[in-house]
Amino acid sequence: MKTSPATTPPETAGARATAAHRSSPRRVVVVGNGMVGHELVRRLVAADVGHRIVVFGDEPRPAYDRVRLSSYVATRDVTALALAEPEVYEHPDVQLRSASRVVAIDRDRQVVRTDQGADEAYDELVLATGSRPFVPPVGDGDGPGCHVYRTIEDLDDLVASVASGARRGVVIGGGLLGLEAAEALRTLGLHTTVVEFAPHLMPAQLDAPAAAALRRHVEALGIEVRTEHATKRVVRAADGRPRALEFADGTTLDTDVVVYSAGIRPRDELARDCGLPVGERGGVLVDRTCRTEDPHVWAVGEVAAVDGVTHGLVGPGYAQARVVAARLAGGDGEVPDADLSTKLKLLGVDVASFGDAKATTPAARCVVVDDPVAAVHQKLVVDDDGRLLGGILVGDADAYAVLHQFHLGGEPLPAAPITLLQPAAGDAAPALGPAALPDSCTVCTCSNVTKGEVRAATAGGRITTLAQLKAATNVGTGCGSCATLCQRLMEHELEAAGIEVDRSLCEHFPHTRQELFDIVRTRRVRTFAELLDGWGTGSGCATCKPAVASMLATLWNEHVLDAAHAPLQDTNDRYLANLQRDGTYSVVPRVPAGEITPRQLIVLGEVATEFDLYTKITGGQRVDLFGARLDQLPSIWQRLIDAGFESGHAYGKALRTVKSCVGTAWCRYGVQDSTALAVQLELRYRGLRSPHKLKSAVSGCSRECAEAQSKDFGVIATEKGWNLYVCGNGGMRPRHADLLAEDLDTPTLVRVLDRFLMFYVRTADKLERTSTWFERREGGMEELRAILLDDSLGICDELEAAMADHVASYTDEWAATLADPQKVARFRHFVNDDTPDPDLAYVRERGQRRPVFDHERELLPVLATSGTGRSDGQVGG
Amino acid sequence: MSDLATLVPERDDTSHPGHVEVCDLEAILPDTGVAALVGGRQVAVFRLSDGRVFAIDHHDPCSGANVLARGIVGDAGGDPVVASPVHKQRFSLTTGRCLDAEDRCVDVHAVRVDGGRVAVASPD
């Protein structure tokens, strides 16, 4: 705000009345920076009419995606909750005052007063203060161990409370948010109970049979459910912490933590205090333009009572924000009837409810599919003309997006309702698809985007991922419930245009790698079959199987050749060697930091000679031995292990090498012992499975002989310690690493590296290098420093502990394989014959052999007798 | 079993004329494959976790290497496939068609499981 109230030229009431329609600049003050407040600011900026906008927010950060708040418990990553266009707050006309609360409104002077005592003048004032959690009157219910579930800080408090030794948790309230909170408690490892006053879960959205199906799912997750229970008081232990809940019927339930999720109340005090009328059940009373009785004061979101009715969903709030933004820019518009549909995904349980879900419309008829075995309950409510009035989907909500559109469109259904849920005998799929929708239908009600606009955005393959589509059209950036539909629409368009489509991990999992990683970690999934059963379809493929195998290996460190994991592995991991072009393998023993004894060098030479292996020293300071047949691998490795070698993981998406120079041990320039550190790091992180292979290096001085700045993580010695560089390499698109920290002592360096590697492993996408992972993150190096050095997310202990687990549970995969005769038995070319592959053929080149190329096969007899080459013909046999 | 003669079993041979027993079903981990020599032909035999057993050529026409049994088994739109371990082209286990290179395909071989033994139709 550039103009102080004192210098504001006085205006007459009449001039003010038409102010909104005048050309600007106008001063707009937005009180509240939640999702709806953010949407309003975004829309105001986009309107580009030169408003000066001041936004006040209670919380210490810009608006974030509260709808997905629960995911924060697992990731503790605020940046993952970013809303569309966070950069609007950098716009020169926008000022965001975080952690700043408006305490009073003076409508006569047109100023708001903040808790810091400052006044801010407005021409137009928009209240977007949202709501606060309702805490039911529970005896002794306010104090340590009792929480609400609304903000990042609430969740941080909850996590801290749980961390102080809680084992059991109770959520009071079995509505949508209550179930989310219960899932969060479960994620935190608590034995969790949901207590609901009504006879069934989600009473606002579901009928009794649907709620029963939901309850079966919730209980299958290990969450206990108690309905028809009124909480009377919290029983506290001597130290003041909760010990149990006592109910109205006199029964009790032991618990260490209580979370209230019993509804919300509009934060309408500011309006009440300045004399603005409020609704019967609270909320700032506004008309369909979202204007209060004061022409310069507006209200949007959960605090707004449009025609007296408040809504606790983001969709109606976004619609209100759009109307106010349009009106402040001189346009018009009114909010439509609120769309109260909800879709919830409680990690694996689909719940959707839309329209007249409880069939209260006269003459409404219901089509119900209820499968208690699969715990699926689906209900469609139609009228006499076959129009879809509403519906409920529990357990299987795949049809939601399209059904919801038919409901909003108000046109008769294209087929008998039952066929929309259940395919008729012989049909492969229900008679619904995104192609069936008209272009005019609104696919994203939060951002008001039609199917036609999505089609236009994707035309010609300009957009191929959901992320791009979100950026271009804002679909799916509000409540997110349309994301699946939009993805399918986009894929449909792209496929029609003959363009390949990005489908999350693969056709078997509609999740990103990070989402799957979180599922595997928080739900303690141990096998691929379990994950596929709960979160995927089909039987998997060469994309998802190795990706999941990598997660399982990272998290649980089980042997990759165990029967449950072996089918997940591509040949490299399955045979612990790198497949080469003729079907033989290369053998790469670990040579930590390139330091190798003469005796070990001799053994490598002896083994290579005995098995006639092509030998090459690689850029990663290792000796690769090529041309080993499947059946030869165990005997080769037995020889190597006897000589003190172990697997170099050259076949895995894992740490490969830590390259080093000789450092102070021999070098006349070295300032630190780079070889010792490189050995230490390579041994610490050996076997760490990651989204992409990892390479590292340590240089003993700034001459950088080990080329540490071209690695995923690299260390350069200084006079005072170590400089740490990260996220270099980049493969096809080379990238220099960036400096993360300077002059670290060795224990600190190791601690930071533990954090860095584990954070990367947990948050990167499939096959995503550290370089692309880094470039994708919005906060850059500042953010990474905050997370890894200042522990801004509070996850460093957890990351270090995870790495400590990895280090403690490391075993050499080849030694373990050789100790298991059943695993050794898999190393043969034919299951029914001991002969090796008869098609293998080699020629000699520069003194060693290499496989023939196809065009050389017919020349084999010539090559075999020529002076420079000699065919080995059929090796072995 | 280095002697090819031992491949022709006494017991089941008459019940499956033209089939050659290659191994116990238990010798194949569910959702993996093994290579077998059947009448001089390299055949890849896959056992799926749902109990189905398939056999196709072991030779990968895309890379020229005899490796298909070592690929990852999965499905593409419900059709069981194996991805070549060399360059990941997928081959249908039911039709032998290559899903990623239209001009390539492999032969599919009839396979039977009887008394816990897997037998593959001899290509000759």
Short mmCIF file of C-alpha atoms in Angstrom, two decimals, chain A residues 50 287 291 388 432 521 635:
data_model
loop_
_atom_site.label_atom_id
_atom_site.label_comp_id
_atom_site.label_asym_id
_atom_site.label_seq_id
_atom_site.Cartn_x
_atom_site.Cartn_y
_atom_site.Cartn_z
CA GLY A 50 -4.46 -2.08 -11.79
CA ASP A 287 -26.35 -11.62 -1.73
CA ARG A 291 -21.78 -8.17 -1.38
CA LEU A 388 -29.38 -37.86 -12.69
CA LEU A 432 -19.49 -44.12 -20.01
CA ARG A 521 6.11 -46.32 3.64
CA SER A 635 31.52 -69.26 -9.87
#
